[in-house]
Every structure is written in C-alpha cells, then in structure tokens.
Amino acid sequence: MKKYFVFLVLLISNEVFAQQRPQYTQYIFNQYLLNPALSGIENYVDFKAGYRKQWTGLNGSPQTSFVSANWALGDNYLWSNALTSFPEQTGDPMDRNYTQNYTSSPAHHGVGITAVQDKAGPISRLDADLTYAYHLQLNDKFNLSAGVAAGVSNISLDVNALSFEEANDPAVGRAITNQTKPDLSIGVWLYGARLFAGVSVQQILGQGLSFSDVNKSTQGKLAPHYFVTAGYKLVLNEDIAAIPSFMVKYTDPAPASIDLNLKVAFKDRIWFGGSYRKDDSFSAMAGFNISKLVNLTYSYDFTTSALNQVSNGSHEIVLGLLLNNIYNVPSRIKIW
C-alpha cells in the first residue's frame, strides 16, 4: 500500500503539476494576471473578478477563481495614455485620429494585487501577490514597462478525497497536506496606440514540492512558466476594429503551448472573438460594456484533445470594474 501511495504522489506532483498555473482563455483582456508589468497601465483602478470551470463533466476537473486590481501611483492622471485618452474632436476611440495623434504616457509607477484560487482533484492552491511596475516613456509613440510580482503560494492536498484499499495506511498519515512557498514573477511590456508585446516568467524561484516524506524521490518542484505575447490593432472602419494576437507558453519539460486569438470590437460597446490553442481547444468569446463602470465577458472552450470524450468544454466569466474612472473612459476593449 505504501508503494501505491508513493506512486500516487509522484503522479500528482509531476503529471498534474505540469500545468502548475491556471489556464485562462480571457487572458487577452486581462494580461495583468500573467505579466506584472501591466500594473498601473490605466488612468483608473482596473478591478476584475473571474471564475473558470475547465473540462466540465470530468470529475475533479480544474476550477479557478481570481480577483485582481491595479492602479497608477500619484495624483496626476495620465491624460495622454493611449489606453484611456480620447480624441477631443469626436470622443470616439475608433476614430483614426486617435492613433494618428497618439501620445505615449508620461513615465509613472504602478502597483496592484492578485489573488488566485485553483483546485484540481485533491489539490488546492492559493496564490496571493503584490505587484509593481515602472512605465518608461520611450518616445512620443511607445512606452516600455518592467514589473515584478512577489507573494506566496499555499498548496494543500485533501487526503480525504483519495480512495485507498487500506483507509488507515501509515503512508497516508505521513502525507504533507499543506505547504506554503514564496513566489516571484517578472515581466516587461511594450505598448503603443496599436501594438503591444510582452514577455514574463512566473515561479522563477523553482521551489521544491512534495506531498510525502516517505521517499525523497517523490520530490518535485514549482517550475518556471514562460509567456511571450504580442498583438496589433487593425482599424477596419470608423466603427470596427480587429485585434489579432498570439501567445506562446512554455514550462519544462512539457511542450510549448501556442494560442492564436482574434477579437473584433464594434464602437467600443460590444465585441466578439475566437481563439485556437494548439492540440487543445477552440474558444468563442463575447463581451459588452454595461456602463462606464462595468463590463462583462464570457468564453466557452470546445475541447479538441482526447479529453473531448469525457469533457463538455470549459466556461469562463469575468466581471470588470473601472473604479475612480473620472473621465468616463470605457474599458480597454478598444485596444486589446
């Protein structure tokens, strides 16, 4: 029985944690979750809360809940920030003059906070981080920001959710059911009126991880996660813009994951989008601005991997609040 438990711990540590960080479909509208360099990129306090149910229909499938908020420091608002400034002539973010007359944001600091609860089978994880970024004005058209996120990760194992032939097996009693690790992430972000690009690394500390003290060979680790993303805004006409983008994710020793995305926005009021994740899923997305304060987005993933035999797809919903939005700026769907 002890050998069986050790095997199970190895399976959990190495296989399940190959995807140690939650997977998101709507990261293209909240890149801040993956890259701390976006801290304070807006004039307002950008608050988001979301829930994701992955692979519905599969018992013990991942469930993720998160809240995040970030804001710029200082008393001066970023009047010329491309993400929040409107052409004075029309007030329309889709106006071609918006990009032609764009002025980059002045240099400033930004901070924020994230909390993510992720559960997959018997394993639960809570990540809490504080973030900081400095936004450098490269020239009149582009900013470059660099950011860091520091916090803790609490990982727990629910042994009561596991089934054994011998309920009182000594190996179960020696299981490590709760452990807390320091966490650190870094990133850079380049942005202008139409272009954005970024690189980030999560879990760079590579902390050791094990659910049993029976055998040191069961030791795993929290592996670094690498993200590279970029996108470009295409103005189709005065009312419609299309934003194609991509992301490459890599965690050793798993193969790289590639996402291709396309969002089409209409007058900064409603948008539709689609995403393709290589060897995993197709996704459909939609969202709208309820008011200058509130926006709501939803996505559904159609599983294309072998899991489609047992999965009914994945659902994700995100609520956004634009707090202290004194200039009545709509959400950033006009850009990203």
PDB file of C-alpha atoms in Angstrom, residues 32-293:
ATOM      1  CA  TYR A  32      -2.097  41.654 -15.898  1.00  0.00           C
ATOM      2  CA  LEU A  33      -2.736  38.145 -14.487  1.00  0.00           C
ATOM      3  CA  LEU A  34       0.255  36.858 -16.445  1.00  0.00           C
ATOM      4  CA  ASN A  35       2.531  39.895 -16.523  1.00  0.00           C
ATOM      5  CA  PRO A  36       3.095  42.295 -13.591  1.00  0.00           C
ATOM      6  CA  ALA A  37       4.498  44.918 -15.983  1.00  0.00           C
ATOM      7  CA  LEU A  38       0.885  45.990 -16.673  1.00  0.00           C
ATOM      8  CA  SER A  39       0.484  47.304 -13.116  1.00  0.00           C
ATOM      9  CA  GLY A  40      -0.853  50.866 -13.335  1.00  0.00           C
ATOM     10  CA  ILE A  41      -1.226  50.970 -17.112  1.00  0.00           C
ATOM     11  CA  GLU A  42      -4.639  52.700 -16.898  1.00  0.00           C
ATOM     12  CA  ASN A  43      -5.910  56.033 -15.549  1.00  0.00           C
ATOM     13  CA  TYR A  44      -8.402  54.241 -13.336  1.00  0.00           C
ATOM     14  CA  VAL A  45      -8.307  51.399 -10.823  1.00  0.00           C
ATOM     15  CA  ASP A  46      -8.751  48.307 -13.002  1.00  0.00           C
ATOM     16  CA  PHE A  47     -10.580  45.659 -10.948  1.00  0.00           C
ATOM     17  CA  LYS A  48     -11.507  42.220 -12.271  1.00  0.00           C
ATOM     18  CA  ALA A  49     -13.070  39.111 -10.762  1.00  0.00           C
ATOM     19  CA  GLY A  50     -13.427  35.859 -12.666  1.00  0.00           C
ATOM     20  CA  TYR A  51     -14.330  32.191 -12.495  1.00  0.00           C
ATOM     21  CA  ARG A  52     -13.283  29.341 -14.794  1.00  0.00           C
ATOM     22  CA  LYS A  53     -14.618  25.794 -14.867  1.00  0.00           C
ATOM     23  CA  GLN A  54     -12.335  23.690 -17.052  1.00  0.00           C
ATOM     24  CA  TRP A  55     -13.357  20.421 -18.710  1.00  0.00           C
ATOM     25  CA  THR A  56     -16.907  20.312 -17.349  1.00  0.00           C
ATOM     26  CA  GLY A  57     -18.254  16.802 -16.984  1.00  0.00           C
ATOM     27  CA  LEU A  58     -14.898  15.449 -15.824  1.00  0.00           C
ATOM     28  CA  ASN A  59     -14.844  14.653 -12.106  1.00  0.00           C
ATOM     29  CA  GLY A  60     -12.258  16.692 -10.248  1.00  0.00           C
ATOM     30  CA  SER A  61     -11.527  18.974 -13.221  1.00  0.00           C
ATOM     31  CA  PRO A  62      -9.785  22.317 -12.560  1.00  0.00           C
ATOM     32  CA  GLN A  63     -11.771  25.238 -11.130  1.00  0.00           C
ATOM     33  CA  THR A  64     -10.220  28.679 -10.869  1.00  0.00           C
ATOM     34  CA  SER A  65     -11.424  31.867  -9.154  1.00  0.00           C
ATOM     35  CA  PHE A  66      -9.495  35.129  -9.124  1.00  0.00           C
ATOM     36  CA  VAL A  67      -9.629  38.795  -8.193  1.00  0.00           C
ATOM     37  CA  SER A  68      -7.149  41.424  -9.347  1.00  0.00           C
ATOM     38  CA  ALA A  69      -6.757  45.176  -9.122  1.00  0.00           C
ATOM     39  CA  ASN A  70      -4.038  47.553 -10.293  1.00  0.00           C
ATOM     40  CA  TRP A  71      -3.638  51.319 -10.499  1.00  0.00           C
ATOM     41  CA  ALA A  72      -1.142  54.080 -11.242  1.00  0.00           C
ATOM     42  CA  LEU A  73       0.562  55.874  -8.363  1.00  0.00           C
ATOM     43  CA  GLY A  74       0.492  59.649  -7.959  1.00  0.00           C
ATOM     44  CA  ASP A  75      -2.080  62.414  -8.038  1.00  0.00           C
ATOM     45  CA  ASN A  76      -1.737  63.234 -11.738  1.00  0.00           C
ATOM     46  CA  TYR A  77      -3.894  61.325 -14.197  1.00  0.00           C
ATOM     47  CA  LEU A  78      -2.302  60.040 -17.373  1.00  0.00           C
ATOM     48  CA  TRP A  79      -4.066  62.374 -19.757  1.00  0.00           C
ATOM     49  CA  SER A  80      -2.134  61.178 -22.785  1.00  0.00           C
ATOM     50  CA  ASN A  81      -2.211  57.453 -22.007  1.00  0.00           C
ATOM     51  CA  ALA A  82      -3.292  55.733 -25.234  1.00  0.00           C
ATOM     52  CA  LEU A  83      -5.447  53.245 -23.378  1.00  0.00           C
ATOM     53  CA  THR A  84      -7.589  55.899 -21.735  1.00  0.00           C
ATOM     54  CA  SER A  85      -7.316  59.091 -23.799  1.00  0.00           C
ATOM     55  CA  PHE A  86      -9.950  60.050 -26.355  1.00  0.00           C
ATOM     56  CA  PRO A  87      -9.712  62.320 -29.415  1.00  0.00           C
ATOM     57  CA  GLU A  88     -11.138  65.693 -28.409  1.00  0.00           C
ATOM     58  CA  GLN A  89     -12.756  66.149 -31.789  1.00  0.00           C
ATOM     59  CA  THR A  90     -15.146  63.204 -31.602  1.00  0.00           C
ATOM     60  CA  GLY A  91     -14.560  61.375 -28.321  1.00  0.00           C
ATOM     61  CA  ASP A  92     -14.622  58.162 -30.363  1.00  0.00           C
ATOM     62  CA  PRO A  93     -11.800  55.677 -29.646  1.00  0.00           C
ATOM     63  CA  MET A  94     -12.331  54.111 -33.071  1.00  0.00           C
ATOM     64  CA  ASP A  95     -11.562  57.441 -34.816  1.00  0.00           C
ATOM     65  CA  ARG A  96      -8.447  57.186 -36.991  1.00  0.00           C
ATOM     66  CA  ASN A  97      -7.238  60.450 -35.430  1.00  0.00           C
ATOM     67  CA  TYR A  98      -6.953  58.537 -32.182  1.00  0.00           C
ATOM     68  CA  THR A  99      -3.976  56.557 -33.439  1.00  0.00           C
ATOM     69  CA  GLN A 100      -2.608  59.279 -35.716  1.00  0.00           C
ATOM     70  CA  ASN A 101      -2.443  61.833 -32.891  1.00  0.00           C
ATOM     71  CA  TYR A 102      -1.494  59.358 -30.192  1.00  0.00           C
ATOM     72  CA  THR A 103       0.908  60.490 -27.475  1.00  0.00           C
ATOM     73  CA  SER A 104       2.513  57.953 -25.157  1.00  0.00           C
ATOM     74  CA  SER A 105       2.017  58.076 -21.408  1.00  0.00           C
ATOM     75  CA  PRO A 106       4.447  60.032 -19.225  1.00  0.00           C
ATOM     76  CA  ALA A 107       6.743  57.946 -17.029  1.00  0.00           C
ATOM     77  CA  HIS A 108       4.987  56.691 -13.915  1.00  0.00           C
ATOM     78  CA  HIS A 109       4.767  53.927 -11.307  1.00  0.00           C
ATOM     79  CA  GLY A 110       2.004  51.340 -10.900  1.00  0.00           C
ATOM     80  CA  VAL A 111       1.054  48.815  -8.226  1.00  0.00           C
ATOM     81  CA  GLY A 112      -1.539  46.094  -7.803  1.00  0.00           C
ATOM     82  CA  ILE A 113      -2.669  42.910  -6.113  1.00  0.00           C
ATOM     83  CA  THR A 114      -3.807  39.479  -7.329  1.00  0.00           C
ATOM     84  CA  ALA A 115      -5.383  36.517  -5.558  1.00  0.00           C
ATOM     85  CA  VAL A 116      -5.995  33.247  -7.420  1.00  0.00           C
ATOM     86  CA  GLN A 117      -7.656  30.107  -6.007  1.00  0.00           C
ATOM     87  CA  ASP A 118      -7.159  26.991  -8.146  1.00  0.00           C
ATOM     88  CA  LYS A 119      -8.446  23.487  -7.403  1.00  0.00           C
ATOM     89  CA  ALA A 120      -7.806  20.322  -9.427  1.00  0.00           C
ATOM     90  CA  GLY A 121      -8.870  16.993  -7.936  1.00  0.00           C
ATOM     91  CA  PRO A 122      -7.472  16.679  -4.392  1.00  0.00           C
ATOM     92  CA  ILE A 123      -5.019  19.561  -4.856  1.00  0.00           C
ATOM     93  CA  SER A 124      -5.878  23.170  -3.992  1.00  0.00           C
ATOM     94  CA  ARG A 125      -3.664  26.190  -4.448  1.00  0.00           C
ATOM     95  CA  LEU A 126      -3.964  29.817  -3.360  1.00  0.00           C
ATOM     96  CA  ASP A 127      -1.620  32.429  -4.839  1.00  0.00           C
ATOM     97  CA  ALA A 128      -1.511  35.959  -3.401  1.00  0.00           C
ATOM     98  CA  ASP A 129       0.846  38.566  -4.886  1.00  0.00           C
ATOM     99  CA  LEU A 130       1.667  42.248  -4.715  1.00  0.00           C
ATOM    100  CA  THR A 131       2.858  43.784  -7.984  1.00  0.00           C
ATOM    101  CA  TYR A 132       4.862  46.824  -9.021  1.00  0.00           C
ATOM    102  CA  ALA A 133       5.785  48.274 -12.415  1.00  0.00           C
ATOM    103  CA  TYR A 134       7.639  51.267 -13.769  1.00  0.00           C
ATOM    104  CA  HIS A 135       6.426  52.690 -17.084  1.00  0.00           C
ATOM    105  CA  LEU A 136       9.162  54.367 -19.124  1.00  0.00           C
ATOM    106  CA  GLN A 137       8.269  56.760 -21.947  1.00  0.00           C
ATOM    107  CA  LEU A 138      10.471  55.633 -24.838  1.00  0.00           C
ATOM    108  CA  ASN A 139       9.262  58.332 -27.236  1.00  0.00           C
ATOM    109  CA  ASP A 140       6.029  60.043 -28.273  1.00  0.00           C
ATOM    110  CA  LYS A 141       4.529  56.769 -29.508  1.00  0.00           C
ATOM    111  CA  PHE A 142       5.673  53.969 -27.208  1.00  0.00           C
ATOM    112  CA  ASN A 143       6.069  53.048 -23.549  1.00  0.00           C
ATOM    113  CA  LEU A 144       8.104  50.212 -22.077  1.00  0.00           C
ATOM    114  CA  SER A 145       7.239  48.927 -18.608  1.00  0.00           C
ATOM    115  CA  ALA A 146       9.003  46.453 -16.343  1.00  0.00           C
ATOM    116  CA  GLY A 147       7.290  44.786 -13.414  1.00  0.00           C
ATOM    117  CA  VAL A 148       7.659  42.317 -10.581  1.00  0.00           C
ATOM    118  CA  ALA A 149       5.159  40.279  -8.549  1.00  0.00           C
ATOM    119  CA  ALA A 150       6.066  38.897  -5.117  1.00  0.00           C
ATOM    120  CA  GLY A 151       3.938  36.843  -2.783  1.00  0.00           C
ATOM    121  CA  VAL A 152       3.210  33.349  -1.508  1.00  0.00           C
ATOM    122  CA  SER A 153       1.673  30.144  -2.814  1.00  0.00           C
ATOM    123  CA  ASN A 154      -0.199  27.863  -0.423  1.00  0.00           C
ATOM    124  CA  ILE A 155      -0.668  24.322  -1.756  1.00  0.00           C
ATOM    125  CA  SER A 156      -2.779  21.714   0.005  1.00  0.00           C
ATOM    126  CA  LEU A 157      -3.653  18.062  -0.540  1.00  0.00           C
ATOM    127  CA  ASP A 158      -7.032  16.706   0.581  1.00  0.00           C
ATOM    128  CA  VAL A 159      -6.251  13.085   1.513  1.00  0.00           C
ATOM    129  CA  ASN A 160      -9.950  12.519   2.278  1.00  0.00           C
ATOM    130  CA  ALA A 161     -10.627  12.934  -1.442  1.00  0.00           C
ATOM    131  CA  LEU A 162      -8.348   9.961  -2.192  1.00  0.00           C
ATOM    132  CA  SER A 163      -9.533   6.346  -2.076  1.00  0.00           C
ATOM    133  CA  PHE A 164      -7.342   3.534  -0.719  1.00  0.00           C
ATOM    134  CA  GLU A 165      -7.880  -0.156  -0.037  1.00  0.00           C
ATOM    135  CA  GLU A 166      -6.464   0.383   3.453  1.00  0.00           C
ATOM    136  CA  ALA A 167      -8.013   3.512   4.947  1.00  0.00           C
ATOM    137  CA  ASN A 168      -5.540   3.630   7.851  1.00  0.00           C
ATOM    138  CA  ASP A 169      -2.400   3.036   5.840  1.00  0.00           C
ATOM    139  CA  PRO A 170       0.608   4.665   7.608  1.00  0.00           C
ATOM    140  CA  ALA A 171       1.765   6.270   4.351  1.00  0.00           C
ATOM    141  CA  VAL A 172      -1.438   8.321   4.235  1.00  0.00           C
ATOM    142  CA  GLY A 173      -0.843   9.565   7.765  1.00  0.00           C
ATOM    143  CA  ARG A 174       2.600  10.823   6.770  1.00  0.00           C
ATOM    144  CA  ALA A 175       1.318  12.818   3.800  1.00  0.00           C
ATOM    145  CA  ILE A 176       2.264  16.502   3.635  1.00  0.00           C
ATOM    146  CA  THR A 177      -1.164  18.090   3.354  1.00  0.00           C
ATOM    147  CA  ASN A 178      -0.259  21.785   3.443  1.00  0.00           C
ATOM    148  CA  GLN A 179       2.786  23.808   2.432  1.00  0.00           C
ATOM    149  CA  THR A 180       3.490  27.472   1.728  1.00  0.00           C
ATOM    150  CA  LYS A 181       6.161  28.659  -0.696  1.00  0.00           C
ATOM    151  CA  PRO A 182       7.490  32.115  -1.640  1.00  0.00           C
ATOM    152  CA  ASP A 183       6.634  33.214  -5.168  1.00  0.00           C
ATOM    153  CA  LEU A 184       8.226  35.657  -7.605  1.00  0.00           C
ATOM    154  CA  SER A 185       7.365  36.695 -11.176  1.00  0.00           C
ATOM    155  CA  ILE A 186       8.836  39.295 -13.540  1.00  0.00           C
ATOM    156  CA  GLY A 187       7.839  40.772 -16.886  1.00  0.00           C
ATOM    157  CA  VAL A 188       8.284  43.518 -19.481  1.00  0.00           C
ATOM    158  CA  TRP A 189       5.589  45.140 -21.649  1.00  0.00           C
ATOM    159  CA  LEU A 190       5.875  47.318 -24.764  1.00  0.00           C
ATOM    160  CA  TYR A 191       2.761  49.255 -25.781  1.00  0.00           C
ATOM    161  CA  GLY A 192       1.553  51.979 -28.104  1.00  0.00           C
ATOM    162  CA  ALA A 193      -1.653  53.043 -29.855  1.00  0.00           C
ATOM    163  CA  ARG A 194      -1.931  49.833 -31.885  1.00  0.00           C
ATOM    164  CA  LEU A 195       0.877  47.488 -30.842  1.00  0.00           C
ATOM    165  CA  PHE A 196       1.507  45.525 -27.662  1.00  0.00           C
ATOM    166  CA  ALA A 197       4.112  42.873 -26.868  1.00  0.00           C
ATOM    167  CA  GLY A 198       5.339  41.294 -23.667  1.00  0.00           C
ATOM    168  CA  VAL A 199       7.474  38.636 -22.011  1.00  0.00           C
ATOM    169  CA  SER A 200       7.011  37.303 -18.496  1.00  0.00           C
ATOM    170  CA  VAL A 201       8.192  34.488 -16.241  1.00  0.00           C
ATOM    171  CA  GLN A 202       6.209  33.099 -13.307  1.00  0.00           C
ATOM    172  CA  GLN A 203       7.526  30.890 -10.478  1.00  0.00           C
ATOM    173  CA  ILE A 204      11.130  31.843 -11.147  1.00  0.00           C
ATOM    174  CA  LEU A 205      12.256  30.663  -7.695  1.00  0.00           C
ATOM    175  CA  GLY A 206      11.728  26.971  -8.594  1.00  0.00           C
ATOM    176  CA  GLN A 207      10.704  25.924  -5.066  1.00  0.00           C
ATOM    177  CA  GLY A 208      10.751  22.220  -4.142  1.00  0.00           C
ATOM    178  CA  LEU A 209       7.389  20.478  -3.792  1.00  0.00           C
ATOM    179  CA  SER A 210       6.414  17.112  -2.305  1.00  0.00           C
ATOM    180  CA  PHE A 211       3.310  15.573  -0.744  1.00  0.00           C
ATOM    181  CA  SER A 212       5.113  12.799   1.109  1.00  0.00           C
ATOM    182  CA  ASP A 213       8.167  12.365   3.338  1.00  0.00           C
ATOM    183  CA  VAL A 214       8.216   8.604   2.657  1.00  0.00           C
ATOM    184  CA  ASN A 215      10.735   8.834  -0.144  1.00  0.00           C
ATOM    185  CA  LYS A 216      12.856  11.786  -1.268  1.00  0.00           C
ATOM    186  CA  SER A 217      12.486  10.604  -4.859  1.00  0.00           C
ATOM    187  CA  THR A 218       8.921  11.945  -4.778  1.00  0.00           C
ATOM    188  CA  GLN A 219      10.288  15.480  -4.620  1.00  0.00           C
ATOM    189  CA  GLY A 220       9.084  17.737  -7.422  1.00  0.00           C
ATOM    190  CA  LYS A 221       9.285  21.488  -7.860  1.00  0.00           C
ATOM    191  CA  LEU A 222       7.336  24.549  -8.884  1.00  0.00           C
ATOM    192  CA  ALA A 223       8.773  25.019 -12.357  1.00  0.00           C
ATOM    193  CA  PRO A 224       9.185  28.407 -14.092  1.00  0.00           C
ATOM    194  CA  HIS A 225       6.442  29.301 -16.604  1.00  0.00           C
ATOM    195  CA  TYR A 226       7.390  31.444 -19.622  1.00  0.00           C
ATOM    196  CA  PHE A 227       4.949  33.625 -21.600  1.00  0.00           C
ATOM    197  CA  VAL A 228       5.556  35.534 -24.844  1.00  0.00           C
ATOM    198  CA  THR A 229       2.698  37.506 -26.405  1.00  0.00           C
ATOM    199  CA  ALA A 230       2.050  40.220 -28.995  1.00  0.00           C
ATOM    200  CA  GLY A 231      -0.857  41.784 -30.859  1.00  0.00           C
ATOM    201  CA  TYR A 232      -1.782  44.558 -33.270  1.00  0.00           C
ATOM    202  CA  LYS A 233      -4.907  46.670 -33.757  1.00  0.00           C
ATOM    203  CA  LEU A 234      -6.308  46.906 -37.296  1.00  0.00           C
ATOM    204  CA  VAL A 235      -8.842  49.697 -37.886  1.00  0.00           C
ATOM    205  CA  LEU A 236     -11.325  48.314 -40.412  1.00  0.00           C
ATOM    206  CA  ASN A 237     -13.546  51.415 -40.462  1.00  0.00           C
ATOM    207  CA  GLU A 238     -14.738  54.131 -38.085  1.00  0.00           C
ATOM    208  CA  ASP A 239     -16.857  51.640 -36.142  1.00  0.00           C
ATOM    209  CA  ILE A 240     -14.994  48.337 -36.267  1.00  0.00           C
ATOM    210  CA  ALA A 241     -11.505  47.270 -35.210  1.00  0.00           C
ATOM    211  CA  ALA A 242      -9.884  43.826 -35.285  1.00  0.00           C
ATOM    212  CA  ILE A 243      -7.087  42.823 -32.901  1.00  0.00           C
ATOM    213  CA  PRO A 244      -5.173  39.639 -33.818  1.00  0.00           C
ATOM    214  CA  SER A 245      -2.735  38.355 -31.193  1.00  0.00           C
ATOM    215  CA  PHE A 246      -0.803  35.280 -30.130  1.00  0.00           C
ATOM    216  CA  MET A 247       0.746  33.768 -27.026  1.00  0.00           C
ATOM    217  CA  VAL A 248       3.416  31.111 -26.582  1.00  0.00           C
ATOM    218  CA  LYS A 249       3.607  29.393 -23.173  1.00  0.00           C
ATOM    219  CA  TYR A 250       6.377  27.062 -22.098  1.00  0.00           C
ATOM    220  CA  THR A 251       7.083  25.001 -18.994  1.00  0.00           C
ATOM    221  CA  ASP A 252       9.870  22.423 -18.982  1.00  0.00           C
ATOM    222  CA  PRO A 253       9.512  19.512 -19.742  1.00  0.00           C
ATOM    223  CA  ALA A 254       6.064  19.975 -21.316  1.00  0.00           C
ATOM    224  CA  PRO A 255       5.856  21.003 -24.994  1.00  0.00           C
ATOM    225  CA  ALA A 256       5.209  24.662 -25.812  1.00  0.00           C
ATOM    226  CA  SER A 257       1.567  25.762 -25.984  1.00  0.00           C
ATOM    227  CA  ILE A 258       0.541  28.187 -28.744  1.00  0.00           C
ATOM    228  CA  ASP A 259      -2.593  30.365 -28.695  1.00  0.00           C
ATOM    229  CA  LEU A 260      -3.893  32.322 -31.694  1.00  0.00           C
ATOM    230  CA  ASN A 261      -6.574  34.947 -30.974  1.00  0.00           C
ATOM    231  CA  LEU A 262      -8.786  37.368 -32.869  1.00  0.00           C
ATOM    232  CA  LYS A 263     -11.111  39.966 -31.353  1.00  0.00           C
ATOM    233  CA  VAL A 264     -13.488  42.213 -33.306  1.00  0.00           C
ATOM    234  CA  ALA A 265     -14.857  45.255 -31.445  1.00  0.00           C
ATOM    235  CA  PHE A 266     -17.824  47.401 -32.512  1.00  0.00           C
ATOM    236  CA  LYS A 267     -17.846  51.038 -31.333  1.00  0.00           C
ATOM    237  CA  ASP A 268     -16.246  50.072 -28.032  1.00  0.00           C
ATOM    238  CA  ARG A 269     -19.609  48.721 -26.884  1.00  0.00           C
ATOM    239  CA  ILE A 270     -19.622  45.054 -27.823  1.00  0.00           C
ATOM    240  CA  TRP A 271     -17.057  42.617 -29.110  1.00  0.00           C
ATOM    241  CA  PHE A 272     -16.753  39.039 -30.321  1.00  0.00           C
ATOM    242  CA  GLY A 273     -13.692  36.879 -30.525  1.00  0.00           C
ATOM    243  CA  GLY A 274     -12.221  33.471 -31.145  1.00  0.00           C
ATOM    244  CA  SER A 275      -9.126  31.605 -30.027  1.00  0.00           C
ATOM    245  CA  TYR A 276      -7.285  28.456 -31.049  1.00  0.00           C
ATOM    246  CA  ARG A 277      -4.996  26.604 -28.656  1.00  0.00           C
ATOM    247  CA  LYS A 278      -2.847  24.075 -30.498  1.00  0.00           C
ATOM    248  CA  ASP A 279      -3.779  20.438 -29.755  1.00  0.00           C
ATOM    249  CA  ASP A 280      -6.208  21.550 -27.046  1.00  0.00           C
ATOM    250  CA  SER A 281      -9.263  23.672 -27.931  1.00  0.00           C
ATOM    251  CA  PHE A 282     -11.172  26.247 -29.941  1.00  0.00           C
ATOM    252  CA  SER A 283     -12.803  29.082 -27.997  1.00  0.00           C
ATOM    253  CA  ALA A 284     -15.631  31.526 -28.609  1.00  0.00           C
ATOM    254  CA  MET A 285     -15.759  34.788 -26.645  1.00  0.00           C
ATOM    255  CA  ALA A 286     -18.070  37.773 -26.292  1.00  0.00           C
ATOM    256  CA  GLY A 287     -18.380  40.810 -24.052  1.00  0.00           C
ATOM    257  CA  PHE A 288     -20.004  44.181 -23.667  1.00  0.00           C
ATOM    258  CA  ASN A 289     -19.798  47.364 -21.635  1.00  0.00           C
ATOM    259  CA  ILE A 290     -22.768  47.598 -19.297  1.00  0.00           C
ATOM    260  CA  SER A 291     -21.777  51.171 -18.377  1.00  0.00           C
ATOM    261  CA  LYS A 292     -18.701  53.353 -17.942  1.00  0.00           C
ATOM    262  CA  LEU A 293     -18.163  51.458 -14.700  1.00  0.00           C
TER     263      LEU A 293
END
